[in-house]
XYZ file of C-alpha atoms in Angstrom:
190
model
C -6.795 -40.849 185.183
C -7.787 -42.969 188.203
C -11.457 -42.799 187.226
C -10.568 -43.889 183.670
C -8.901 -46.985 185.166
C -12.111 -47.855 187.045
C -10.766 -46.709 190.418
C -12.790 -44.882 193.038
C -11.252 -41.458 193.678
C -10.928 -39.625 196.983
C -9.372 -36.365 198.081
C -8.245 -34.592 201.213
C -6.384 -31.402 202.088
C -2.651 -31.986 202.402
C -2.726 -30.198 205.759
C -5.718 -31.966 207.366
C -5.671 -34.152 210.474
C -7.493 -37.420 210.809
C -10.506 -37.389 208.511
C -10.859 -33.606 208.222
C -11.812 -32.719 204.662
C -11.664 -36.317 203.418
C -14.177 -36.976 200.629
C -14.919 -39.944 198.392
C -15.847 -38.766 194.908
C -18.745 -40.590 193.350
C -19.789 -40.345 189.742
C -23.025 -38.403 189.928
C -25.425 -36.604 192.228
C -28.137 -38.521 194.065
C -30.258 -35.704 195.459
C -32.743 -37.918 197.322
C -29.963 -39.941 198.966
C -28.079 -36.728 199.774
C -31.174 -35.191 201.346
C -32.602 -38.135 203.279
C -29.676 -40.547 203.649
C -27.131 -40.806 206.432
C -24.359 -38.239 206.599
C -21.555 -39.375 204.358
C -18.016 -38.552 203.261
C -19.187 -39.038 199.675
C -19.690 -36.151 197.251
C -20.532 -36.012 193.579
C -17.722 -34.865 191.298
C -19.950 -32.032 190.034
C -20.461 -30.706 193.582
C -16.729 -30.713 194.352
C -15.987 -28.945 191.074
C -18.682 -26.293 191.614
C -17.546 -25.595 195.191
C -13.906 -25.179 194.165
C -14.938 -22.769 191.390
C -16.457 -20.417 193.992
C -13.105 -19.522 195.565
C -10.109 -17.825 193.925
C -7.648 -20.055 195.824
C -7.738 -23.114 198.048
C -5.199 -25.207 199.924
C -3.444 -28.013 198.094
C -5.407 -31.241 197.774
C -4.208 -34.810 197.625
C -6.215 -36.733 195.016
C -5.744 -40.482 195.140
C -7.304 -43.913 194.751
C -9.817 -44.762 197.476
C -8.852 -48.028 199.155
C -11.947 -50.042 200.091
C -10.570 -52.366 202.779
C -9.832 -52.210 206.490
C -7.358 -49.679 207.838
C -4.713 -50.671 210.370
C -2.350 -48.669 212.530
C 0.711 -50.569 213.708
C 2.173 -49.096 216.881
C 5.825 -50.068 217.206
C 8.531 -49.966 219.865
C 12.154 -50.223 218.744
C 15.595 -49.751 220.251
C 19.088 -49.980 218.751
C 17.694 -51.199 215.427
C 15.635 -54.005 216.965
C 11.839 -54.103 216.785
C 10.739 -54.964 220.330
C 6.956 -54.830 219.853
C 4.411 -54.270 217.085
C 0.677 -54.020 217.781
C -1.659 -53.955 214.742
C -4.870 -52.060 215.535
C -7.784 -52.375 213.103
C -10.418 -49.690 212.654
C -13.373 -52.056 212.848
C -16.151 -49.526 212.280
C -17.307 -46.529 214.272
C -15.216 -46.244 217.416
C -14.460 -49.960 217.655
C -10.808 -50.996 217.448
C -9.435 -54.541 217.373
C -5.890 -55.563 218.220
C -5.042 -58.424 215.885
C -2.130 -60.729 215.139
C -1.689 -60.261 211.387
C 1.620 -61.855 210.284
C 2.001 -59.771 207.108
C 1.558 -56.553 209.127
C 4.166 -57.759 211.622
C 6.489 -58.394 208.664
C 5.837 -54.896 207.290
C 6.701 -53.419 210.708
C 9.891 -55.494 210.839
C 10.987 -54.429 207.338
C 10.238 -50.745 207.955
C 12.184 -50.909 211.217
C 15.150 -52.545 209.474
C 15.113 -49.964 206.684
C 14.457 -46.755 208.651
C 15.721 -47.628 212.152
C 13.285 -45.253 213.905
C 14.035 -45.288 217.652
C 11.519 -45.751 220.456
C 7.835 -45.364 219.461
C 6.625 -45.003 215.884
C 3.474 -45.744 213.930
C 2.740 -47.239 210.535
C -0.619 -46.912 208.809
C -1.782 -49.277 206.079
C -5.071 -49.878 204.339
C -6.069 -52.995 202.474
C -7.284 -52.942 198.883
C -8.406 -56.238 197.353
C -6.533 -58.149 200.061
C -3.245 -56.278 199.577
C -1.930 -53.924 202.297
C -1.016 -50.479 200.953
C 1.231 -48.152 202.938
C -0.486 -44.880 203.877
C 2.116 -43.287 206.121
C 4.900 -43.767 208.636
C 4.868 -41.492 211.690
C 8.079 -41.193 213.768
C 5.986 -40.449 216.846
C 3.251 -41.883 219.042
C -0.127 -42.299 217.344
C -3.391 -40.789 218.506
C -4.767 -44.281 219.147
C -1.814 -45.498 221.207
C -4.013 -45.697 224.318
C -5.964 -48.510 222.624
C -2.789 -50.370 221.593
C -1.572 -50.093 225.195
C -4.483 -52.368 226.167
C -2.294 -55.136 224.711
C -0.137 -54.893 227.836
C 2.593 -52.864 226.128
C 2.965 -49.504 227.897
C 4.655 -47.772 224.969
C 5.405 -44.385 226.613
C 6.803 -45.949 229.799
C 8.941 -48.456 227.899
C 10.286 -45.745 225.566
C 11.356 -43.604 228.537
C 12.868 -46.643 230.270
C 14.847 -47.547 227.136
C 16.017 -43.955 226.767
C 17.118 -43.591 230.384
C 18.462 -47.063 231.179
C 19.184 -48.665 227.809
C 16.977 -51.657 228.558
C 13.444 -52.752 229.385
C 11.479 -55.958 229.785
C 8.910 -55.863 226.993
C 6.006 -58.263 227.547
C 4.404 -60.310 224.777
C 1.380 -58.272 223.651
C -2.162 -59.605 223.927
C -3.426 -59.220 220.363
C -6.933 -60.487 221.055
C -8.478 -57.266 222.356
C -11.495 -55.407 220.977
C -12.153 -52.017 222.545
C -13.946 -48.732 222.147
C -13.871 -45.390 223.896
C -16.532 -43.075 225.250
C -16.399 -39.317 225.197
C -17.638 -37.810 228.423
C -18.498 -34.245 229.355
C -16.062 -32.743 231.830
C -16.761 -29.516 233.742
C -13.772 -27.193 233.399
C -15.075 -24.183 235.320
């Protein structure tokens, strides 16, 4: 149905984390590109179909429209129904993340807070498609990328504990002009 409407289709397991099992379905095989090109999340429809036929059962899949634009996580801090901070974090390619002041994302955070009244730290994920933000998910918990959002000057975990234990906290104005990355490093455990 999505393909018939000219949409790009993607799928992922309904139990996966992050990008595990995420695939973009393209129309046909391109054997030379598949063999010599960069590793990709793309697969031909025929390949997906043939693989699924080889097993008697598989976990449930979510099949949906692939959204072509940038993805943002909005890390939020709220208390007693009031949104105290919202930090939009853009996945800018690879491991690069940019904290940005995007008014429509701030408005989305405000409206979700007003509607759901999630206390302390929560996360909203949106992805743009043709300039329109589409809601992916709302997580009533800290996000995996919160350490990057904390570079804004908002120490989300500390402020959440302070709000919980004292009922108040001085929340600074976040610096939303930060671009950052992270490096994985080997650590000897024994």
